[in-house]
PDB file of C-alpha atoms in Angstrom:
ATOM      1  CA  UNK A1159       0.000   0.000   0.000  1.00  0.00           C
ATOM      2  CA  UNK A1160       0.955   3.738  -0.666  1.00  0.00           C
ATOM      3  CA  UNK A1161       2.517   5.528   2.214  1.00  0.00           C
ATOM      4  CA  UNK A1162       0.374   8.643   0.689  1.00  0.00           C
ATOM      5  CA  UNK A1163      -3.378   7.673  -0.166  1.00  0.00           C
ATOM      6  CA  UNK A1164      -5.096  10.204  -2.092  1.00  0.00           C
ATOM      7  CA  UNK A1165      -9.185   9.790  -3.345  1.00  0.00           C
ATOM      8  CA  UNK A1166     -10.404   9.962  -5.691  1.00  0.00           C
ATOM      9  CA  UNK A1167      -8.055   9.656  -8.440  1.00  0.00           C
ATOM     10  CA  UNK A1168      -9.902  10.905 -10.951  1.00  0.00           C
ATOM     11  CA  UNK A1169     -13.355  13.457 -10.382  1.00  0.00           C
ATOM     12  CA  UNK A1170     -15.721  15.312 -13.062  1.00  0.00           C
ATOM     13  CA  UNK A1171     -17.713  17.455 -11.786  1.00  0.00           C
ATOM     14  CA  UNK A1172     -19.856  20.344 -12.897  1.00  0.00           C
ATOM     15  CA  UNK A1173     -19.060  24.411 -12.100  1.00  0.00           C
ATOM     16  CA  UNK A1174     -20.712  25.363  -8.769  1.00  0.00           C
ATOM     17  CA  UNK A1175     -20.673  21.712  -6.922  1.00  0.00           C
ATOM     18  CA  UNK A1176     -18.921  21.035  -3.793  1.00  0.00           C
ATOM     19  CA  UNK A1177     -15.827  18.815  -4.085  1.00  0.00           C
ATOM     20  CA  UNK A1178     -13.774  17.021  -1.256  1.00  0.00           C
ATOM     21  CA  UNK A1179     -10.691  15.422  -1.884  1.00  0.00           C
ATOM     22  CA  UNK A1180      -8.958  13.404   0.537  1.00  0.00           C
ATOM     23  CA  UNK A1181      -5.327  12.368   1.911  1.00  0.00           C
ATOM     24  CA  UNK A1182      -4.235   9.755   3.928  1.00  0.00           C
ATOM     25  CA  UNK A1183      -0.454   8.596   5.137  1.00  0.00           C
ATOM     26  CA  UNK A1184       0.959   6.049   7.170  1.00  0.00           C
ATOM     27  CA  UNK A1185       4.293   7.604   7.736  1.00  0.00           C
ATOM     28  CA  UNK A1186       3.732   9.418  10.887  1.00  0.00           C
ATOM     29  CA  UNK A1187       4.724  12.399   9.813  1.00  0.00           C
ATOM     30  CA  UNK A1188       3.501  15.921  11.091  1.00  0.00           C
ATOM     31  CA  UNK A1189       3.516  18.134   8.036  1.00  0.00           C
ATOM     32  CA  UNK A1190       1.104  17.714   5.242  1.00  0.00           C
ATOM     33  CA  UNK A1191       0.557  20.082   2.270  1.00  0.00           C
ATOM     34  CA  UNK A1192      -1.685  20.395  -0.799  1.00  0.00           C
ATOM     35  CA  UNK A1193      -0.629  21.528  -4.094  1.00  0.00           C
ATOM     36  CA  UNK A1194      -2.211  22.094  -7.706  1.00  0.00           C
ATOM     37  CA  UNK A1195       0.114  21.066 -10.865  1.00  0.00           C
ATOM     38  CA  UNK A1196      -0.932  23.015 -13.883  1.00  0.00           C
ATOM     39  CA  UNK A1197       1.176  22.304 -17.277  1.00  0.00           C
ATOM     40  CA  UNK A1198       3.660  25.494 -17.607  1.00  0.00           C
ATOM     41  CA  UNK A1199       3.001  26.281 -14.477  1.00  0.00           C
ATOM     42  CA  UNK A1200       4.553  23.604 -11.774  1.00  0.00           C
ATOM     43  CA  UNK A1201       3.339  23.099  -8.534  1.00  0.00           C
ATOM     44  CA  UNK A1202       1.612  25.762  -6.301  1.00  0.00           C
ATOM     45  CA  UNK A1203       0.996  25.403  -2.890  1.00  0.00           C
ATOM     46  CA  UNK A1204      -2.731  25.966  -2.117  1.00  0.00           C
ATOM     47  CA  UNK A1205      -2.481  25.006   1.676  1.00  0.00           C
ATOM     48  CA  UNK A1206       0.061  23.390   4.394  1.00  0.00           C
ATOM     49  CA  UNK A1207      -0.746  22.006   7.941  1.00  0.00           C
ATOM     50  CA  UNK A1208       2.521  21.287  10.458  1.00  0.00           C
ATOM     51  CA  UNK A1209       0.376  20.072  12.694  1.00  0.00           C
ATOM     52  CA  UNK A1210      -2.833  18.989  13.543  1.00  0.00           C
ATOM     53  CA  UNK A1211      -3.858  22.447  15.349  1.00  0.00           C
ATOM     54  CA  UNK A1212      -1.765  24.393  12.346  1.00  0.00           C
ATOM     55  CA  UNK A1213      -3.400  25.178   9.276  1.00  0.00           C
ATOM     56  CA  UNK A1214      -1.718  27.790   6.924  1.00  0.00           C
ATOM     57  CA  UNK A1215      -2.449  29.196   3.663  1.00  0.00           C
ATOM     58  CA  UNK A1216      -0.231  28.908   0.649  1.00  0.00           C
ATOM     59  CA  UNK A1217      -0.169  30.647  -2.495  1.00  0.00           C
ATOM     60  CA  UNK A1218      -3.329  30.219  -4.211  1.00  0.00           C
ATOM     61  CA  UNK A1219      -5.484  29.294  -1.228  1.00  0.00           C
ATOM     62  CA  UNK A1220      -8.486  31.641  -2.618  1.00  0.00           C
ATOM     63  CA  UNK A1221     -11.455  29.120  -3.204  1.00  0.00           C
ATOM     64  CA  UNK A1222     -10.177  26.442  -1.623  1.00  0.00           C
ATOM     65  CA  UNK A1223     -10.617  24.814   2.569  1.00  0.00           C
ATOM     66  CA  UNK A1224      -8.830  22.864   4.281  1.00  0.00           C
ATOM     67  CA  UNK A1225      -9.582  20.139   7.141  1.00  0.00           C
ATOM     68  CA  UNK A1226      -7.090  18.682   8.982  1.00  0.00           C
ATOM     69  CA  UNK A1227      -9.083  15.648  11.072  1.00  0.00           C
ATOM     70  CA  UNK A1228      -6.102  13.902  12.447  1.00  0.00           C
ATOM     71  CA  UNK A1229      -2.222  13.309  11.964  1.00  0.00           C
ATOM     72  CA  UNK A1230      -2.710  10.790   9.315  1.00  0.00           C
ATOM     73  CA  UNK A1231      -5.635  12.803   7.521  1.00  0.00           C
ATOM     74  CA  UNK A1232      -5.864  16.333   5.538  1.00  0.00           C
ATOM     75  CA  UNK A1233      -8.616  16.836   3.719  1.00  0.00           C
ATOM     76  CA  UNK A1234      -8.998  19.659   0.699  1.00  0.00           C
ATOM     77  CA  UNK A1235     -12.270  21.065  -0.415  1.00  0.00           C
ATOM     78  CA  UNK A1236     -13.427  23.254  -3.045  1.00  0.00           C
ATOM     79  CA  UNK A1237     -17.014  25.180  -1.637  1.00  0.00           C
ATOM     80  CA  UNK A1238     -17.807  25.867  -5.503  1.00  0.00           C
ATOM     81  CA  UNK A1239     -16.164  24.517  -7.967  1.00  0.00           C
ATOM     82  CA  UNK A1240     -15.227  26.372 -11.003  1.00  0.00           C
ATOM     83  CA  UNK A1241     -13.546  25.960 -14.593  1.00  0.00           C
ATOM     84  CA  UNK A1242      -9.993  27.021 -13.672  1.00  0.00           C
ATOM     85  CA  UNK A1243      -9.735  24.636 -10.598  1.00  0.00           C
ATOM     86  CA  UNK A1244      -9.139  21.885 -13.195  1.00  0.00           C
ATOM     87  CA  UNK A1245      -5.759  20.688 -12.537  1.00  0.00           C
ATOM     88  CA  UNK A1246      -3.574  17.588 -11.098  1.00  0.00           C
ATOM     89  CA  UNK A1247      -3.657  17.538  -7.014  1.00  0.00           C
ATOM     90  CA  UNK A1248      -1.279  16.216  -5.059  1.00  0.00           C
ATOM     91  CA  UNK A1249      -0.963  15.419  -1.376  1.00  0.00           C
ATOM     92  CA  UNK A1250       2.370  15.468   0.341  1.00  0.00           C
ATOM     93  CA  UNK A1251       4.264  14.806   3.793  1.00  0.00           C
ATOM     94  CA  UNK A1252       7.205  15.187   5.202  1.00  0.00           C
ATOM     95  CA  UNK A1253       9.354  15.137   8.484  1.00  0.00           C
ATOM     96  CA  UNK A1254       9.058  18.242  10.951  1.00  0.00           C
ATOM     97  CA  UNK A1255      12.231  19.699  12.340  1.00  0.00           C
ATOM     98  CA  UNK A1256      15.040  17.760  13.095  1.00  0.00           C
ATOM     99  CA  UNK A1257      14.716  15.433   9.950  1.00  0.00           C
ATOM    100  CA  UNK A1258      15.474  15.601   6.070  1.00  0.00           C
ATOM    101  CA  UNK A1259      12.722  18.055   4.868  1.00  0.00           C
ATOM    102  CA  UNK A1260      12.327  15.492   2.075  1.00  0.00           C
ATOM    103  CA  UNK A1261       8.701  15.548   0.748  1.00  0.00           C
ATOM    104  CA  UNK A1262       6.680  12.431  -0.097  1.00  0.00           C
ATOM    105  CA  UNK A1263       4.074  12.750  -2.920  1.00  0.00           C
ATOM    106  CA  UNK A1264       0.587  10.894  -3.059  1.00  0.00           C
ATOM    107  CA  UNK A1265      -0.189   9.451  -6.405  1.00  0.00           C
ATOM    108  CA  UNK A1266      -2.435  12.749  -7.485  1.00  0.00           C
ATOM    109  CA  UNK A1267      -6.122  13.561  -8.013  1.00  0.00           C
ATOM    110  CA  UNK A1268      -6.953  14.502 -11.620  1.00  0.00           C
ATOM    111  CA  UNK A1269      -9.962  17.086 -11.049  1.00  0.00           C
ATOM    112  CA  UNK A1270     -12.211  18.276 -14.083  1.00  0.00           C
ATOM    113  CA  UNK A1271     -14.758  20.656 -13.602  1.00  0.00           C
ATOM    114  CA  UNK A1272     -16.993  21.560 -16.891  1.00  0.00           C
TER     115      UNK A1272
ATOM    116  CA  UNK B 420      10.003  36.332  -4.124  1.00  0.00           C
ATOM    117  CA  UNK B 421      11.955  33.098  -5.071  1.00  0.00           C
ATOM    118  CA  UNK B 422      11.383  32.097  -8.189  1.00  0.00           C
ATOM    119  CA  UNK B 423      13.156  28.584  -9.630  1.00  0.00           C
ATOM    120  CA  UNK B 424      13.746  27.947 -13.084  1.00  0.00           C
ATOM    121  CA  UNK B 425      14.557  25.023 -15.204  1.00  0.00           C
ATOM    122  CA  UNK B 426      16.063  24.919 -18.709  1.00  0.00           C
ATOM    123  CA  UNK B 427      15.260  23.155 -21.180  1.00  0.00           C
ATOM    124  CA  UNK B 428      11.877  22.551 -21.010  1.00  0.00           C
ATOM    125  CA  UNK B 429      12.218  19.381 -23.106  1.00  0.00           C
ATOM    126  CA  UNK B 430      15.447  17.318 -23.737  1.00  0.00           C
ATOM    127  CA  UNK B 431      16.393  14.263 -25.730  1.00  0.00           C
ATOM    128  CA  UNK B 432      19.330  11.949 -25.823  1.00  0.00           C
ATOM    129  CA  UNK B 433      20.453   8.673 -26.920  1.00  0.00           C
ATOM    130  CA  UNK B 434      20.641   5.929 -24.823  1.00  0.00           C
ATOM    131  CA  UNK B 435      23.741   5.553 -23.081  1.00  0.00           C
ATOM    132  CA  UNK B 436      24.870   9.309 -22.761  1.00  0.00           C
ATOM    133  CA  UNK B 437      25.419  10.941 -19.731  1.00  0.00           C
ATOM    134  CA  UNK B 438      23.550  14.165 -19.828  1.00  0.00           C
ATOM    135  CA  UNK B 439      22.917  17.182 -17.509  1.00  0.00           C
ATOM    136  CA  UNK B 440      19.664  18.849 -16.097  1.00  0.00           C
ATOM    137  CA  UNK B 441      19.931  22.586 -14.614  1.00  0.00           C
ATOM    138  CA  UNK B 442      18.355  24.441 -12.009  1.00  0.00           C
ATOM    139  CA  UNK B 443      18.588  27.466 -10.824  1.00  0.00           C
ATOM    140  CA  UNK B 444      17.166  29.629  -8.411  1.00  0.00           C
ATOM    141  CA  UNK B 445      17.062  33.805  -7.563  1.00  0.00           C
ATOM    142  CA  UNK B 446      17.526  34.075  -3.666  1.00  0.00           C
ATOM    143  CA  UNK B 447      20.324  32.081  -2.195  1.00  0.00           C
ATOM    144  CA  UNK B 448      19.266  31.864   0.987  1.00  0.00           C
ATOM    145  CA  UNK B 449      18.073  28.396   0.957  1.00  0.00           C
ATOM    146  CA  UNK B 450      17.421  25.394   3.119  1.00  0.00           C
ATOM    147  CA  UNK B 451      17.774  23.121   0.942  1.00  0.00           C
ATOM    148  CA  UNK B 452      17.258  21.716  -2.834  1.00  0.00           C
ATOM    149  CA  UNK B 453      15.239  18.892  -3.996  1.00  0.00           C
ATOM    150  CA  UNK B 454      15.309  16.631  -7.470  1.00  0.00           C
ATOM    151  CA  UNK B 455      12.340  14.910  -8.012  1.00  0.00           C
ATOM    152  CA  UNK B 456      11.006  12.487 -11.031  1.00  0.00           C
ATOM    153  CA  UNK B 457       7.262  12.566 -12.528  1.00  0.00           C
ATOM    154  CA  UNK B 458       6.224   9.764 -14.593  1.00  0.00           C
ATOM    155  CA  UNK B 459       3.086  10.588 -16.762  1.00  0.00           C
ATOM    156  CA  UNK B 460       0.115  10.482 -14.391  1.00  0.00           C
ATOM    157  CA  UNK B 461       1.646  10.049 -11.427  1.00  0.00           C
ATOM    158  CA  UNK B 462       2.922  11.526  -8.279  1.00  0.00           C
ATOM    159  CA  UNK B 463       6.572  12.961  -7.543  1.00  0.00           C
ATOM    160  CA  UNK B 464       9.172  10.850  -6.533  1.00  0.00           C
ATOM    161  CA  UNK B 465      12.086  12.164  -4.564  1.00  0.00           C
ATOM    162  CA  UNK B 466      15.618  11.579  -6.003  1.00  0.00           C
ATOM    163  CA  UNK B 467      18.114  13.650  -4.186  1.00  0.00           C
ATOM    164  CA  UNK B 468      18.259  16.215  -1.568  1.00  0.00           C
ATOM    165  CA  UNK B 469      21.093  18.660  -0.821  1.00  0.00           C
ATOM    166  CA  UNK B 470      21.487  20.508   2.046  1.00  0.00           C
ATOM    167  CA  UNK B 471      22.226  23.900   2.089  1.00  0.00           C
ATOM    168  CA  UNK B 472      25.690  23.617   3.910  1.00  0.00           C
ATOM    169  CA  UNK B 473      26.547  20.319   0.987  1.00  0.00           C
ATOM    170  CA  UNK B 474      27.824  20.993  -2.426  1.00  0.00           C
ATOM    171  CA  UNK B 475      26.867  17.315  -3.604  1.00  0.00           C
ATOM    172  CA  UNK B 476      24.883  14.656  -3.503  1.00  0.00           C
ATOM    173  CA  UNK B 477      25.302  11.200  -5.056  1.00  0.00           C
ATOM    174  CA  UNK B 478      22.433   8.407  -5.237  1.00  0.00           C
ATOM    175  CA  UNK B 479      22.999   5.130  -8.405  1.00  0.00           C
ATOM    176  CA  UNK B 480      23.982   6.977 -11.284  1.00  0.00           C
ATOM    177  CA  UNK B 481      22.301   9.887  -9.934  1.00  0.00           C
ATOM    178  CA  UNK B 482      25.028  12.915  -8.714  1.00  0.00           C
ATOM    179  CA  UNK B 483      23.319  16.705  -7.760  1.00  0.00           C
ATOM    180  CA  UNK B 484      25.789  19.614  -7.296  1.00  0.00           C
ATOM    181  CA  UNK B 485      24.718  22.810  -5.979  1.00  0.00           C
ATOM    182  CA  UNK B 486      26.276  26.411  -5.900  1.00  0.00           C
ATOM    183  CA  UNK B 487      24.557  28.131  -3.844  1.00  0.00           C
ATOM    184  CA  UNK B 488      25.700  31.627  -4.411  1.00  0.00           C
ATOM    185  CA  UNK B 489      25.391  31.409  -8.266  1.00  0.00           C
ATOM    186  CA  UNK B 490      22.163  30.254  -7.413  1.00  0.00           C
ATOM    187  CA  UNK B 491      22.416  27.118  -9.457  1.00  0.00           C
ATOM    188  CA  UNK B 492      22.047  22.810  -9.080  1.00  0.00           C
ATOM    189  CA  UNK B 493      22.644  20.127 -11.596  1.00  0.00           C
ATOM    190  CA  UNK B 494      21.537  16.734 -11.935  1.00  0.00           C
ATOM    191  CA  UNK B 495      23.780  14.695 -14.022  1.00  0.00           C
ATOM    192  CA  UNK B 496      22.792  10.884 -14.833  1.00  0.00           C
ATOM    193  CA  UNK B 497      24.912   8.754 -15.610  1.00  0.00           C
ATOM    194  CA  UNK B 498      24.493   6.246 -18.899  1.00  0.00           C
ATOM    195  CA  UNK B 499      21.239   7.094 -19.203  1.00  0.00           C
ATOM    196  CA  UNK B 500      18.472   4.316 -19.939  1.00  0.00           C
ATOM    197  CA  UNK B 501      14.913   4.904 -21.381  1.00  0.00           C
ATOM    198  CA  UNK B 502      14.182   4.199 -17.846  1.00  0.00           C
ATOM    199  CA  UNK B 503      15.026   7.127 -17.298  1.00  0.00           C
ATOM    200  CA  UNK B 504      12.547   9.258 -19.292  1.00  0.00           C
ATOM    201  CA  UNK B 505      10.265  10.890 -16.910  1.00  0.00           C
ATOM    202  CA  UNK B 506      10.052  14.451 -15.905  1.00  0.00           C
ATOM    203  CA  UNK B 507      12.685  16.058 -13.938  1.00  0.00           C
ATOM    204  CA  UNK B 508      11.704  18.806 -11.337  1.00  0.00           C
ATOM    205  CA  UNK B 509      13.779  21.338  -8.776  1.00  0.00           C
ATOM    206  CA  UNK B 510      12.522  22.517  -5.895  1.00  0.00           C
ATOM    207  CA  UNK B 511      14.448  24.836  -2.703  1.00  0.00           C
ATOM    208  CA  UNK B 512      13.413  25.575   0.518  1.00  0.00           C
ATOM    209  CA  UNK B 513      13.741  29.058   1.511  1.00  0.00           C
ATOM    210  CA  UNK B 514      15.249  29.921   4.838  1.00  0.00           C
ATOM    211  CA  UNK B 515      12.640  30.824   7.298  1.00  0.00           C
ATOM    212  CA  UNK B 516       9.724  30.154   4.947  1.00  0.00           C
ATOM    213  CA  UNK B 517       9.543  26.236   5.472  1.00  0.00           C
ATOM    214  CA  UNK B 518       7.935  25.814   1.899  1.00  0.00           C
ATOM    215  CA  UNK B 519       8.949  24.518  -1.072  1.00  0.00           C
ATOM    216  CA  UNK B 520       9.053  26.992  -4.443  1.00  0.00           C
ATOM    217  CA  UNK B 521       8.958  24.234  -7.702  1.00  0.00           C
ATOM    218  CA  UNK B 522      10.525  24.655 -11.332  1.00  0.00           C
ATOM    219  CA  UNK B 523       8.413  23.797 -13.963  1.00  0.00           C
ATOM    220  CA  UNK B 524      10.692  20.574 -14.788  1.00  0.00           C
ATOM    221  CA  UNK B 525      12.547  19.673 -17.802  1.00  0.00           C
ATOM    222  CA  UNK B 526      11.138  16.376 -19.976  1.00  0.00           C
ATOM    223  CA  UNK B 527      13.333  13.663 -20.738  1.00  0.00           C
ATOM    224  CA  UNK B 528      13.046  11.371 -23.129  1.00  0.00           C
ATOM    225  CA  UNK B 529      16.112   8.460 -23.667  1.00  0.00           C
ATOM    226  CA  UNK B 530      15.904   7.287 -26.945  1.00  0.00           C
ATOM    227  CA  UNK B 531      16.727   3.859 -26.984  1.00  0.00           C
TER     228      UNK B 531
END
């Protein structure tokens, strides 16, 4: 199994419906972060959680919550959904202070929204 | 405002070269600098991280340099395999800002 579960994998939806997407990891680790891939543009950091009483916004946080239920679980949801949230998702971990800062990626949610 | 920067966008080589992927970055104060790979469709897979007090860091056939004050990191690999076509991204950690800024990644393709 993954160390970094993300659901769905794939999600159509229509402009103005409520989407949740949802991460899950197994390797203990205290910082989780969502980011949107965009071709041309790389990865942007929408929102970041250290812990699970820290919840911080990233660069393009505008239309987009976050939920961060428990250690293992960080949860991103977009209220409305529009055209120009269509874009790869990805989940990722990694080690708070004292170890590597290397990040561990979840396999991605593709998100379409017509 | 940091902003990372990988040329070429797109690369090709013959099988068996050893060829080199660039990175660079516009503030120098750093944490640290991260290689990853990106197969179509899927997630990022870390190669190689460097420290911001290292100047190199090996992994296989896998070797990343950085120089920090000309604000730059390679990847070189080694006799490359069309294993190794993927996507290549940078990444660096900015002191005090405990977030990642991403290039846009350079496309390689090993022609076999």
């Amino acid at each position: 199994d993954a160390d970094v579960t993300q659901t769905p994998r794939n999600r159509i939806t229509k402009t103005g419906k409520r989407i949740m997407l949802e991460c899950s990891q197994t390797k203990g680790h205290d910082r989780m972060y969502w980011y949107r891939q965009d071709p041309g543009l790389g990865l942007r950091l929408i929102y970041y959680s250290f812990d699970v009483k820290d919840i911080n916004k990233g660069e393009i946080s505008d239309g987009y919550s976050v939920s961060r239920q428990a250690q293992a679980k960080f949860s991103l949801s977009l209220e409305s959904a529009i055209p120009n949230q269509t874009a790869l998702y990805f989940c990722a971990t990694s080690v708070i202070s004292g170890g590597s800062g290397e990040l561990f990626f979840g396999e991605g949610s593709r998100l379409t929204v017509l | 405002k940091q902003e990372v920067t990988q040329i070429p966008a797109a690369l090709s080589v013959p099988e068996g070269e050893n060829l080199v992927l660039n990175c660079s970055f516009t503030d120098s104060a750093i944490y640290n600098l991260q290689w990853f790979r990106q197969d179509p469709g899927k997630g990022l897979t870390s190669l190689l991280l460097i420290q911001s007090s290292q100047r190199e860091q090996t992994s296989g056939r896998l070797n990343a340099s950085l120089d920090k004050s000309s604000g730059r990191s390679t990847l070189y690999i080694a006799a490359s395999q069309p294993g190794d076509s993927a996507t290549y991204l940078c990444a660096v950690e900015r002191r005090g800002n405990e977030k990642l800024t991403f290039g846009t990644g350079t496309r390689l393709t090993i022609i076999p």
